[in-house]
PDB file of C-alpha atoms in Angstrom:
ATOM      1  CA  MET A   1     118.464 145.793 126.547  1.00 63.00           C
ATOM      2  CA  LYS A   2     115.629 147.135 124.423  1.00 63.00           C
ATOM      3  CA  ALA A   3     116.721 144.942 121.518  1.00 62.00           C
ATOM      4  CA  LEU A   4     116.792 141.869 123.780  1.00 61.00           C
ATOM      5  CA  LYS A   5     113.339 142.689 125.062  1.00 63.00           C
ATOM      6  CA  ILE A   6     111.986 142.987 121.515  1.00 63.00           C
ATOM      7  CA  THR A   7     113.648 139.709 120.549  1.00 62.00           C
ATOM      8  CA  GLY A   8     112.132 138.025 123.608  1.00 61.00           C
ATOM      9  CA  LEU A   9     108.678 139.321 122.734  1.00 58.00           C
ATOM     10  CA  ILE A  10     109.051 138.051 119.163  1.00 62.00           C
ATOM     11  CA  LEU A  11     110.138 134.614 120.388  1.00 64.00           C
ATOM     12  CA  ALA A  12     107.286 134.494 122.865  1.00 59.00           C
ATOM     13  CA  GLY A  13     104.854 135.410 120.110  1.00 62.00           C
ATOM     14  CA  LEU A  14     106.242 132.685 117.878  1.00 62.00           C
ATOM     15  CA  LEU A  15     105.911 130.132 120.677  1.00 59.00           C
ATOM     16  CA  VAL A  16     102.296 131.153 121.188  1.00 58.00           C
ATOM     17  CA  LEU A  17     101.609 130.736 117.466  1.00 59.00           C
ATOM     18  CA  VAL A  18     103.326 127.343 117.366  1.00 55.00           C
ATOM     19  CA  GLY A  19     101.425 126.231 120.447  1.00 58.00           C
ATOM     20  CA  ALA A  20      98.136 127.376 118.953  1.00 58.00           C
ATOM     21  CA  ALA A  21      98.907 125.524 115.711  1.00 54.00           C
ATOM     22  CA  ILE A  22      99.677 122.310 117.618  1.00 64.00           C
ATOM     23  CA  ILE A  23      96.474 122.600 119.641  1.00 64.00           C
ATOM     24  CA  TYR A  24      94.496 123.154 116.431  1.00 53.00           C
ATOM     25  CA  VAL A  25      96.026 120.147 114.667  1.00 60.00           C
ATOM     26  CA  LYS A  26      95.556 117.912 117.715  1.00 52.00           C
ATOM     27  CA  THR A  27      91.981 118.966 118.492  1.00 59.00           C
ATOM     28  CA  ALA A  28      90.351 120.165 115.261  1.00 60.00           C
ATOM     29  CA  LEU A  29      91.877 117.657 112.848  1.00 56.00           C
ATOM     30  CA  PRO A  30      91.322 115.336 111.102  1.00 81.00           C
ATOM     31  CA  ASN A  31      88.403 117.282 109.654  1.00 82.00           C
ATOM     32  CA  ILE A  32      86.684 114.389 107.890  1.00 93.00           C
ATOM     33  CA  ALA A  33      82.947 113.906 107.433  1.00 91.00           C
ATOM     34  CA  ALA A  34      81.116 111.582 109.793  1.00 95.00           C
ATOM     35  CA  ALA A  35      80.907 107.909 108.883  1.00 96.00           C
ATOM     36  CA  PRO A  36      78.045 107.322 106.430  1.00 97.00           C
ATOM     37  CA  ASP A  37      74.879 105.523 107.479  1.00 97.00           C
ATOM     38  CA  LEU A  38      75.653 102.380 105.547  1.00 96.00           C
ATOM     39  CA  LYS A  39      74.462  98.776 105.667  1.00 97.00           C
ATOM     40  CA  ILE A  40      76.172  96.633 103.054  1.00 98.00           C
ATOM     41  CA  GLU A  41      74.245  93.636 101.772  1.00 98.00           C
ATOM     42  CA  ARG A  42      76.533  90.602 101.851  1.00 97.00           C
ATOM     43  CA  THR A  43      75.642  89.086  98.496  1.00 98.00           C
ATOM     44  CA  ALA A  44      77.538  86.103  97.087  1.00 98.00           C
ATOM     45  CA  ALA A  45      78.883  88.272  94.252  1.00 98.00           C
ATOM     46  CA  ARG A  46      80.206  90.917  96.636  1.00 98.00           C
ATOM     47  CA  ILE A  47      81.824  88.368  98.932  1.00 98.00           C
ATOM     48  CA  GLU A  48      83.541  86.659  95.990  1.00 98.00           C
ATOM     49  CA  ARG A  49      84.742  89.967  94.547  1.00 98.00           C
ATOM     50  CA  GLY A  50      85.917  91.120  97.976  1.00 98.00           C
ATOM     51  CA  LYS A  51      87.803  87.876  98.543  1.00 98.00           C
ATOM     52  CA  TYR A  52      89.603  88.334  95.235  1.00 98.00           C
ATOM     53  CA  LEU A  53      90.492  91.957  95.925  1.00 98.00           C
ATOM     54  CA  ALA A  54      91.531  91.528  99.567  1.00 98.00           C
ATOM     55  CA  ASN A  55      93.744  88.526  98.870  1.00 96.00           C
ATOM     56  CA  HIS A  56      95.158  89.191  95.408  1.00 97.00           C
ATOM     57  CA  VAL A  57      94.777  92.862  94.366  1.00 98.00           C
ATOM     58  CA  THR A  58      94.498  95.306  97.266  1.00 97.00           C
ATOM     59  CA  VAL A  59      96.105  92.535  99.355  1.00 95.00           C
ATOM     60  CA  CYS A  60      94.588  93.660 102.648  1.00 95.00           C
ATOM     61  CA  MET A  61      95.567  90.272 104.052  1.00 93.00           C
ATOM     62  CA  ASP A  62      99.233  90.995 103.329  1.00 90.00           C
ATOM     63  CA  CYS A  63      99.450  93.459 106.243  1.00 90.00           C
ATOM     64  CA  HIS A  64      96.462  92.428 108.327  1.00 95.00           C
ATOM     65  CA  SER A  65      97.782  88.896 108.898  1.00 93.00           C
ATOM     66  CA  THR A  66     101.062  87.502 110.163  1.00 87.00           C
ATOM     67  CA  ARG A  67     103.713  86.422 107.665  1.00 89.00           C
ATOM     68  CA  ASP A  68     106.459  83.825 108.006  1.00 92.00           C
ATOM     69  CA  TRP A  69     109.621  85.787 107.299  1.00 90.00           C
ATOM     70  CA  SER A  70     111.753  82.656 107.613  1.00 93.00           C
ATOM     71  CA  ARG A  71     110.477  81.743 104.126  1.00 95.00           C
ATOM     72  CA  TYR A  72     110.841  83.480 100.789  1.00 95.00           C
ATOM     73  CA  ALA A  73     108.425  86.426 100.301  1.00 94.00           C
ATOM     74  CA  GLY A  74     106.927  85.962 103.782  1.00 92.00           C
ATOM     75  CA  PRO A  75     103.907  83.729 103.068  1.00 91.00           C
ATOM     76  CA  LEU A  76     100.909  84.022 105.376  1.00 89.00           C
ATOM     77  CA  THR A  77     101.065  81.843 108.465  1.00 85.00           C
ATOM     78  CA  GLY A  78      97.352  81.655 109.185  1.00 74.00           C
ATOM     79  CA  SER A  79      95.087  83.802 111.372  1.00 82.00           C
ATOM     80  CA  LEU A  80      93.776  85.521 108.252  1.00 92.00           C
ATOM     81  CA  GLY A  81      92.959  89.141 109.057  1.00 95.00           C
ATOM     82  CA  GLY A  82      94.083  88.822 112.671  1.00 95.00           C
ATOM     83  CA  GLY A  83      96.566  91.692 112.336  1.00 93.00           C
ATOM     84  CA  GLY A  84      99.845  92.159 114.118  1.00 87.00           C
ATOM     85  CA  GLU A  85     102.250  92.911 111.282  1.00 88.00           C
ATOM     86  CA  GLU A  86     104.766  95.500 112.549  1.00 89.00           C
ATOM     87  CA  PHE A  87     106.191  98.575 110.834  1.00 88.00           C
ATOM     88  CA  THR A  88     108.919  99.993 113.064  1.00 87.00           C
ATOM     89  CA  GLN A  89     111.772 102.508 113.249  1.00 85.00           C
ATOM     90  CA  GLU A  90     114.220  99.752 112.340  1.00 81.00           C
ATOM     91  CA  MET A  91     112.338  99.422 109.035  1.00 78.00           C
ATOM     92  CA  GLY A  92     112.461 103.173 108.399  1.00 78.00           C
ATOM     93  CA  PHE A  93     109.040 104.162 109.759  1.00 85.00           C
ATOM     94  CA  PRO A  94     108.542 107.186 112.061  1.00 88.00           C
ATOM     95  CA  GLY A  95     107.294 105.162 114.989  1.00 92.00           C
ATOM     96  CA  LYS A  96     105.809 101.772 115.732  1.00 94.00           C
ATOM     97  CA  PHE A  97     102.757 100.917 113.670  1.00 94.00           C
ATOM     98  CA  TYR A  98     100.728  97.732 113.938  1.00 94.00           C
ATOM     99  CA  ALA A  99      98.236  96.419 111.406  1.00 94.00           C
ATOM    100  CA  PRO A 100      94.990  95.977 113.357  1.00 95.00           C
ATOM    101  CA  ASN A 101      92.799  92.914 113.603  1.00 97.00           C
ATOM    102  CA  ILE A 102      90.099  93.232 110.908  1.00 98.00           C
ATOM    103  CA  THR A 103      88.175  90.063 111.691  1.00 97.00           C
ATOM    104  CA  PRO A 104      84.707  90.175 113.315  1.00 97.00           C
ATOM    105  CA  TYR A 105      86.380  89.713 116.708  1.00 97.00           C
ATOM    106  CA  ALA A 106      87.746  93.270 116.513  1.00 97.00           C
ATOM    107  CA  LEU A 107      85.175  94.882 114.213  1.00 97.00           C
ATOM    108  CA  ALA A 108      82.015  93.589 115.874  1.00 95.00           C
ATOM    109  CA  GLY A 109      81.314  97.031 117.331  1.00 96.00           C
ATOM    110  CA  TRP A 110      81.991  98.877 114.084  1.00 98.00           C
ATOM    111  CA  THR A 111      79.270  99.830 111.618  1.00 98.00           C
ATOM    112  CA  ASP A 112      79.786  99.246 107.906  1.00 98.00           C
ATOM    113  CA  GLY A 113      79.966 103.019 107.519  1.00 98.00           C
ATOM    114  CA  GLU A 114      82.763 103.294 110.096  1.00 98.00           C
ATOM    115  CA  ILE A 115      84.783 100.609 108.322  1.00 98.00           C
ATOM    116  CA  PHE A 116      84.114 102.334 104.983  1.00 98.00           C
ATOM    117  CA  ARG A 117      85.349 105.686 106.350  1.00 98.00           C
ATOM    118  CA  ALA A 118      88.506 104.131 107.811  1.00 98.00           C
ATOM    119  CA  VAL A 119      89.370 102.313 104.584  1.00 98.00           C
ATOM    120  CA  THR A 120      88.764 105.282 102.288  1.00 98.00           C
ATOM    121  CA  THR A 121      89.704 108.372 104.350  1.00 98.00           C
ATOM    122  CA  GLY A 122      92.024 107.181 107.137  1.00 97.00           C
ATOM    123  CA  VAL A 123      89.866 107.959 110.182  1.00 97.00           C
ATOM    124  CA  ASN A 124      88.888 105.149 112.536  1.00 96.00           C
ATOM    125  CA  LYS A 125      85.760 104.542 114.595  1.00 95.00           C
ATOM    126  CA  SER A 126      86.836 106.914 117.359  1.00 93.00           C
ATOM    127  CA  GLY A 127      87.878 109.674 114.951  1.00 94.00           C
ATOM    128  CA  LYS A 128      91.589 108.939 115.256  1.00 95.00           C
ATOM    129  CA  ALA A 129      93.838 109.435 112.215  1.00 95.00           C
ATOM    130  CA  LEU A 130      95.524 106.388 110.689  1.00 96.00           C
ATOM    131  CA  PHE A 131      99.104 106.479 109.451  1.00 93.00           C
ATOM    132  CA  PRO A 132      99.162 106.057 105.638  1.00 91.00           C
ATOM    133  CA  VAL A 133     101.084 102.806 105.661  1.00 88.00           C
ATOM    134  CA  MET A 134      97.401 101.906 105.336  1.00 89.00           C
ATOM    135  CA  GLY A 135      96.590 102.718 101.704  1.00 93.00           C
ATOM    136  CA  TYR A 136      93.466 104.758 102.329  1.00 96.00           C
ATOM    137  CA  HIS A 137      94.599 107.490  99.932  1.00 95.00           C
ATOM    138  CA  ARG A 138      94.409 105.047  97.021  1.00 96.00           C
ATOM    139  CA  PHE A 139      91.410 103.085  98.295  1.00 98.00           C
ATOM    140  CA  GLY A 140      89.504 106.368  98.346  1.00 98.00           C
ATOM    141  CA  GLN A 141      90.095 106.602  94.577  1.00 98.00           C
ATOM    142  CA  LEU A 142      88.452 103.263  93.800  1.00 98.00           C
ATOM    143  CA  ASP A 143      84.858 102.397  92.977  1.00 98.00           C
ATOM    144  CA  LYS A 144      82.616 102.423  96.050  1.00 98.00           C
ATOM    145  CA  GLU A 145      81.270  99.034  95.020  1.00 98.00           C
ATOM    146  CA  ASP A 146      84.743  97.476  95.272  1.00 98.00           C
ATOM    147  CA  ILE A 147      85.101  98.852  98.805  1.00 98.00           C
ATOM    148  CA  TYR A 148      81.650  97.474  99.663  1.00 98.00           C
ATOM    149  CA  SER A 149      82.807  94.079  98.375  1.00 98.00           C
ATOM    150  CA  VAL A 150      85.935  94.078 100.545  1.00 98.00           C
ATOM    151  CA  ILE A 151      83.865  94.988 103.605  1.00 98.00           C
ATOM    152  CA  ALA A 152      81.339  92.252 102.788  1.00 98.00           C
ATOM    153  CA  TYR A 153      84.206  89.776 102.623  1.00 98.00           C
ATOM    154  CA  ILE A 154      86.010  90.734 105.824  1.00 98.00           C
ATOM    155  CA  ARG A 155      82.711  90.714 107.730  1.00 98.00           C
ATOM    156  CA  GLY A 156      82.601  86.961 107.086  1.00 97.00           C
ATOM    157  CA  LEU A 157      86.176  86.129 108.103  1.00 97.00           C
ATOM    158  CA  PRO A 158      86.555  83.640 110.956  1.00 96.00           C
ATOM    159  CA  PRO A 159      87.054  85.660 114.182  1.00 97.00           C
ATOM    160  CA  VAL A 160      90.674  85.743 115.328  1.00 96.00           C
ATOM    161  CA  GLN A 161      90.967  86.483 119.033  1.00 95.00           C
ATOM    162  CA  THR A 162      94.088  88.609 119.058  1.00 92.00           C
ATOM    163  CA  ASN A 163      94.444  92.038 120.665  1.00 94.00           C
ATOM    164  CA  ILE A 164      96.853  94.256 118.754  1.00 94.00           C
ATOM    165  CA  PRO A 165      98.849  97.062 120.456  1.00 94.00           C
ATOM    166  CA  GLN A 166      98.057 100.674 119.641  1.00 93.00           C
ATOM    167  CA  SER A 167     100.373 102.276 117.098  1.00 94.00           C
ATOM    168  CA  GLU A 168     102.901 104.756 118.536  1.00 94.00           C
ATOM    169  CA  PRO A 169     104.030 107.435 116.050  1.00 93.00           C
ATOM    170  CA  ASP A 170     107.172 109.354 116.940  1.00 94.00           C
ATOM    171  CA  PHE A 171     107.266 113.132 117.387  1.00 92.00           C
ATOM    172  CA  PRO A 172     106.407 115.172 115.326  1.00 92.00           C
ATOM    173  CA  VAL A 173     104.454 112.564 113.327  1.00 90.00           C
ATOM    174  CA  ASN A 174     102.200 112.027 116.350  1.00 92.00           C
ATOM    175  CA  ILE A 175     100.971 115.573 115.656  1.00 93.00           C
ATOM    176  CA  LEU A 176     101.265 115.704 111.868  1.00 92.00           C
ATOM    177  CA  ILE A 177      99.355 112.437 111.462  1.00 93.00           C
ATOM    178  CA  ASN A 178      96.129 114.406 112.007  1.00 93.00           C
ATOM    179  CA  THR A 179      96.772 116.297 108.764  1.00 93.00           C
ATOM    180  CA  MET A 180      97.096 113.121 106.680  1.00 93.00           C
ATOM    181  CA  PRO A 181      93.510 111.810 106.280  1.00 96.00           C
ATOM    182  CA  GLN A 182      91.573 113.209 103.353  1.00 95.00           C
ATOM    183  CA  GLU A 183      88.110 112.910 101.883  1.00 97.00           C
ATOM    184  CA  ALA A 184      87.729 110.209  99.264  1.00 97.00           C
ATOM    185  CA  SER A 185      87.396 110.966  95.549  1.00 97.00           C
ATOM    186  CA  PHE A 186      85.763 107.818  94.227  1.00 98.00           C
ATOM    187  CA  THR A 187      85.795 106.728  90.592  1.00 98.00           C
ATOM    188  CA  ASN A 188      83.867 104.188  88.557  1.00 98.00           C
ATOM    189  CA  ARG A 189      85.629 100.919  87.796  1.00 98.00           C
ATOM    190  CA  PRO A 190      86.415 100.959  84.050  1.00 98.00           C
ATOM    191  CA  SER A 191      85.288  98.224  81.718  1.00 97.00           C
ATOM    192  CA  GLU A 192      87.810  95.406  81.393  1.00 96.00           C
ATOM    193  CA  ALA A 193      87.513  95.916  77.636  1.00 97.00           C
ATOM    194  CA  ASP A 194      89.266  99.281  78.072  1.00 98.00           C
ATOM    195  CA  GLN A 195      92.565  97.651  78.970  1.00 98.00           C
ATOM    196  CA  LEU A 196      94.588 100.797  79.648  1.00 98.00           C
ATOM    197  CA  ALA A 197      91.950 102.444  81.847  1.00 98.00           C
ATOM    198  CA  TYR A 198      91.375  99.188  83.674  1.00 98.00           C
ATOM    199  CA  GLY A 199      95.121  98.667  84.103  1.00 98.00           C
ATOM    200  CA  LYS A 200      95.445 102.149  85.610  1.00 98.00           C
ATOM    201  CA  TYR A 201      92.596 101.363  88.008  1.00 98.00           C
ATOM    202  CA  LEU A 202      94.302  98.121  89.065  1.00 98.00           C
ATOM    203  CA  ILE A 203      97.633  99.932  89.543  1.00 97.00           C
ATOM    204  CA  THR A 204      95.829 102.253  91.968  1.00 97.00           C
ATOM    205  CA  ALA A 205      94.229  99.311  93.758  1.00 98.00           C
ATOM    206  CA  THR A 206      97.485  97.382  94.101  1.00 97.00           C
ATOM    207  CA  GLY A 207      99.551 100.376  95.175  1.00 94.00           C
ATOM    208  CA  CYS A 208     102.533  99.447  92.975  1.00 95.00           C
ATOM    209  CA  VAL A 209     103.765 103.048  92.928  1.00 95.00           C
ATOM    210  CA  GLU A 210     103.947 103.213  96.724  1.00 92.00           C
ATOM    211  CA  CYS A 211     106.684 100.582  96.855  1.00 93.00           C
ATOM    212  CA  HIS A 212     108.249 100.845  93.404  1.00 96.00           C
ATOM    213  CA  SER A 213     109.411 104.448  93.817  1.00 95.00           C
ATOM    214  CA  LYS A 214     111.884 106.356  95.931  1.00 92.00           C
ATOM    215  CA  THR A 215     110.339 107.758  99.082  1.00 83.00           C
ATOM    216  CA  ASP A 216     111.100 110.437 101.640  1.00 79.00           C
ATOM    217  CA  LYS A 217     109.434 110.263 105.045  1.00 67.00           C
ATOM    218  CA  GLY A 218     106.843 107.904 103.614  1.00 67.00           C
ATOM    219  CA  ASN A 219     106.001 110.054 100.585  1.00 77.00           C
ATOM    220  CA  VAL A 220     106.795 109.164  96.978  1.00 87.00           C
ATOM    221  CA  ILE A 221     109.455 111.507  95.577  1.00 91.00           C
ATOM    222  CA  PRO A 222     108.016 113.148  92.443  1.00 93.00           C
ATOM    223  CA  GLY A 223     109.742 111.987  89.283  1.00 95.00           C
ATOM    224  CA  THR A 224     110.695 108.560  90.670  1.00 96.00           C
ATOM    225  CA  GLU A 225     107.307 106.877  90.202  1.00 97.00           C
ATOM    226  CA  PHE A 226     107.654 103.161  89.350  1.00 98.00           C
ATOM    227  CA  GLY A 227     111.424 103.581  88.973  1.00 98.00           C
ATOM    228  CA  GLY A 228     112.139 101.499  92.065  1.00 97.00           C
ATOM    229  CA  GLY A 229     114.475 102.162  94.935  1.00 94.00           C
ATOM    230  CA  MET A 230     112.243 102.206  98.014  1.00 92.00           C
ATOM    231  CA  GLU A 231     114.302 100.766 100.869  1.00 92.00           C
ATOM    232  CA  PHE A 232     113.138  98.038 103.221  1.00 89.00           C
ATOM    233  CA  ARG A 233     115.554  97.788 106.127  1.00 87.00           C
ATOM    234  CA  SER A 234     116.270  94.696 108.168  1.00 84.00           C
ATOM    235  CA  PRO A 235     118.992  93.646 110.635  1.00 83.00           C
ATOM    236  CA  ASN A 236     120.821  91.921 107.754  1.00 87.00           C
ATOM    237  CA  GLY A 237     120.802  94.828 105.314  1.00 92.00           C
ATOM    238  CA  VAL A 238     118.607  96.685 102.848  1.00 94.00           C
ATOM    239  CA  VAL A 239     116.216  95.403 100.189  1.00 94.00           C
ATOM    240  CA  ARG A 240     115.188  97.845  97.446  1.00 95.00           C
ATOM    241  CA  SER A 241     112.187  97.660  95.164  1.00 96.00           C
ATOM    242  CA  ALA A 242     112.703  96.988  91.470  1.00 97.00           C
ATOM    243  CA  ASN A 243     112.440  99.468  88.615  1.00 98.00           C
ATOM    244  CA  ILE A 244     109.217  98.436  86.837  1.00 98.00           C
ATOM    245  CA  THR A 245     109.267 101.101  84.136  1.00 98.00           C
ATOM    246  CA  MET A 246     109.968 100.051  80.558  1.00 98.00           C
ATOM    247  CA  HIS A 247     113.587 101.234  80.571  1.00 98.00           C
ATOM    248  CA  LYS A 248     115.386  98.506  78.644  1.00 97.00           C
ATOM    249  CA  GLU A 249     118.652  98.482  80.566  1.00 97.00           C
ATOM    250  CA  THR A 250     117.518  99.112  84.141  1.00 98.00           C
ATOM    251  CA  GLY A 251     113.792  98.292  84.148  1.00 98.00           C
ATOM    252  CA  ILE A 252     111.547  95.706  82.519  1.00 98.00           C
ATOM    253  CA  GLY A 253     111.620  97.121  78.997  1.00 97.00           C
ATOM    254  CA  THR A 254     112.762  93.814  77.511  1.00 98.00           C
ATOM    255  CA  TRP A 255     109.931  91.847  79.108  1.00 98.00           C
ATOM    256  CA  THR A 256     107.004  90.565  77.107  1.00 98.00           C
ATOM    257  CA  LYS A 257     103.454  90.503  78.427  1.00 98.00           C
ATOM    258  CA  GLU A 258     103.736  86.719  78.667  1.00 98.00           C
ATOM    259  CA  ALA A 259     106.949  86.958  80.729  1.00 98.00           C
ATOM    260  CA  PHE A 260     105.366  89.513  83.072  1.00 98.00           C
ATOM    261  CA  VAL A 261     102.305  87.337  83.691  1.00 98.00           C
ATOM    262  CA  ALA A 262     104.434  84.203  84.077  1.00 96.00           C
ATOM    263  CA  ARG A 263     106.619  85.917  86.706  1.00 96.00           C
ATOM    264  CA  PHE A 264     103.554  86.166  88.951  1.00 96.00           C
ATOM    265  CA  LYS A 265     101.918  82.899  88.007  1.00 96.00           C
ATOM    266  CA  ALA A 266     105.032  80.900  88.910  1.00 93.00           C
ATOM    267  CA  TYR A 267     103.760  80.873  92.491  1.00 93.00           C
ATOM    268  CA  THR A 268     100.331  79.412  91.743  1.00 91.00           C
ATOM    269  CA  ASP A 269     101.589  75.876  91.149  1.00 82.00           C
ATOM    270  CA  SER A 270      99.969  73.613  93.732  1.00 76.00           C
ATOM    271  CA  SER A 271     103.342  72.071  94.489  1.00 82.00           C
ATOM    272  CA  TYR A 272     105.036  75.402  95.224  1.00 87.00           C
ATOM    273  CA  VAL A 273     106.319  75.849  98.758  1.00 89.00           C
ATOM    274  CA  SER A 274     108.140  79.041  99.717  1.00 92.00           C
ATOM    275  CA  PRO A 275     111.753  78.014 100.410  1.00 94.00           C
ATOM    276  CA  GLN A 276     113.467  78.666 103.703  1.00 96.00           C
ATOM    277  CA  VAL A 277     115.619  81.797 103.944  1.00 94.00           C
ATOM    278  CA  ALA A 278     118.775  81.519 106.031  1.00 92.00           C
ATOM    279  CA  PRO A 279     118.815  83.719 109.162  1.00 89.00           C
ATOM    280  CA  ASP A 280     121.646  85.859 107.737  1.00 90.00           C
ATOM    281  CA  GLU A 281     120.073  86.252 104.281  1.00 93.00           C
ATOM    282  CA  LEU A 282     117.851  89.045 102.965  1.00 94.00           C
ATOM    283  CA  ASN A 283     114.223  88.410 102.051  1.00 94.00           C
ATOM    284  CA  THR A 284     111.819  90.206  99.735  1.00 94.00           C
ATOM    285  CA  PRO A 285     108.734  91.974 101.127  1.00 92.00           C
ATOM    286  CA  MET A 286     106.950  91.475  97.779  1.00 94.00           C
ATOM    287  CA  PRO A 287     103.930  89.230  98.518  1.00 94.00           C
ATOM    288  CA  TRP A 288     104.419  87.113  95.419  1.00 95.00           C
ATOM    289  CA  VAL A 289     102.085  84.319  96.451  1.00 93.00           C
ATOM    290  CA  MET A 290      99.205  86.716  97.100  1.00 94.00           C
ATOM    291  CA  TYR A 291      99.629  88.621  93.833  1.00 96.00           C
ATOM    292  CA  SER A 292     100.008  85.347  91.940  1.00 96.00           C
ATOM    293  CA  GLY A 293      96.284  84.773  92.434  1.00 96.00           C
ATOM    294  CA  MET A 294      95.471  87.784  90.243  1.00 97.00           C
ATOM    295  CA  LYS A 295      93.644  86.960  87.016  1.00 98.00           C
ATOM    296  CA  GLU A 296      95.861  86.750  83.968  1.00 98.00           C
ATOM    297  CA  GLN A 297      93.834  89.425  82.162  1.00 98.00           C
ATOM    298  CA  ASP A 298      94.273  91.733  85.157  1.00 98.00           C
ATOM    299  CA  LEU A 299      98.037  91.220  85.163  1.00 98.00           C
ATOM    300  CA  ALA A 300      98.056  91.835  81.406  1.00 98.00           C
ATOM    301  CA  ALA A 301      96.128  95.094  81.928  1.00 98.00           C
ATOM    302  CA  ILE A 302      98.680  96.245  84.506  1.00 98.00           C
ATOM    303  CA  PHE A 303     101.500  95.447  82.066  1.00 98.00           C
ATOM    304  CA  ALA A 304      99.719  97.379  79.324  1.00 98.00           C
ATOM    305  CA  TYR A 305      99.413 100.421  81.568  1.00 98.00           C
ATOM    306  CA  LEU A 306     103.065 100.217  82.663  1.00 98.00           C
ATOM    307  CA  ASN A 307     103.938 100.515  78.980  1.00 98.00           C
ATOM    308  CA  THR A 308     102.399 104.006  78.964  1.00 97.00           C
ATOM    309  CA  ILE A 309     104.601 105.287  81.800  1.00 96.00           C
ATOM    310  CA  LYS A 310     107.770 107.221  81.000  1.00 96.00           C
ATOM    311  CA  PRO A 311     110.784 104.889  81.308  1.00 98.00           C
ATOM    312  CA  ILE A 312     113.189 105.862  84.077  1.00 98.00           C
ATOM    313  CA  GLU A 313     116.871 105.050  83.913  1.00 98.00           C
ATOM    314  CA  HIS A 314     117.555 103.842  87.417  1.00 97.00           C
ATOM    315  CA  ARG A 315     119.683 100.797  88.139  1.00 97.00           C
ATOM    316  CA  VAL A 316     118.612  99.359  91.469  1.00 97.00           C
ATOM    317  CA  ILE A 317     120.863  97.342  93.753  1.00 95.00           C
ATOM    318  CA  LYS A 318     118.092  95.142  95.091  1.00 94.00           C
ATOM    319  CA  PHE A 319     119.965  93.433  97.931  1.00 93.00           C
ATOM    320  CA  GLU A 320     122.697  95.072 100.002  1.00 94.00           C
ATOM    321  CA  LYS A 321     123.915  93.128 103.007  1.00 89.00           C
ATOM    322  CA  LEU A 322     125.447  94.827 106.039  1.00 79.00           C
TER     323      LEU A 322
END
C-alpha cells in the first residue's frame, strides 16, 4: 500500500509538472519581440523588386493564391494573394492549415511592422504563432530590404474579398506550435558578382531545401538536404521531390548550367499552357511557371551553389500511384 501511495504521489507530481509546462507554452509563448514601429516607403524600385521576389523567388503567391490542380504544376487561377490554399492531414500535415489572404482586404488593419514580424518570425498581428509551412524561418535570414520590398508589393495588390478559415492544428501541435516562432537573424544580400554567396542567398529565399529533402513531422532530416524524397500525398498516390544534388546517377550531376536554366525557362514561352491532368493521374506541386520567371543569372547562381553541396546517392521514385 505504501508503495502504491508513493507511486500515486509521483504520478500526481508528474501531471502537475506537465500541466504547468502546457500552461507556460500556451500562455507565455511565443516569446517574440513586439512588432517594430515601421512605415515602409512604397518606392517604384521596392515594388518592382517585391513583385519579382513574391512571384518568382520566394513565391509567396504560390501558397497565398488558389491553384488549378486540374492542370500540370497547378498554375494560379487568379485572385492573386487572396489565400485559401489548403494543407491538410491527407497531405501529411498535422492539422488543417490555410494560407491567409494577404491582399489589402485582409491586411488593411495591419501595420507594416506587424506584417514584417509575421513574415520574419512567425507571429501574427494578435500574437498568435504561425505553423512553419509559412517559411518565416528562412525569410528571417534574408536582407531586411528584400522583406520591405515584398511588403511594399503586397500592399498594392488588388483587394480580394475572401475570408479564409482559421487554421486548426491537431494535438499536440496546437500546443507545440507556440515554440516554433523565433527571432530573425537578418543578413545582407550578397553582390550578384559573388555568384556562390548570391546563389546560397537565393537558395534560402526559394526554400529549395524544405521540399527537396526527407522530412519528419515537417522538419528536414539532417543529412538528407537537397537529396529529395519529401512526400506529397494525394488521393491518387504519392509524389516525391527530386534529388537535386550533383550525384551523377541519382541526382542532377550530369546536368549543365544551360540545361538547368532551360528546364525552368521552358515555361516562359508565351504560347505555353499547362496541360490538363487526368483525374486519376498524379500532379507535381512544383510551381514551375512561377519559378520560370526567375532571371537567368539567378538560376545560374543557384546551380553554381548546388555544385558546392555534397552529392547524395538517393534514387527517388517520383510518382507512386495507389
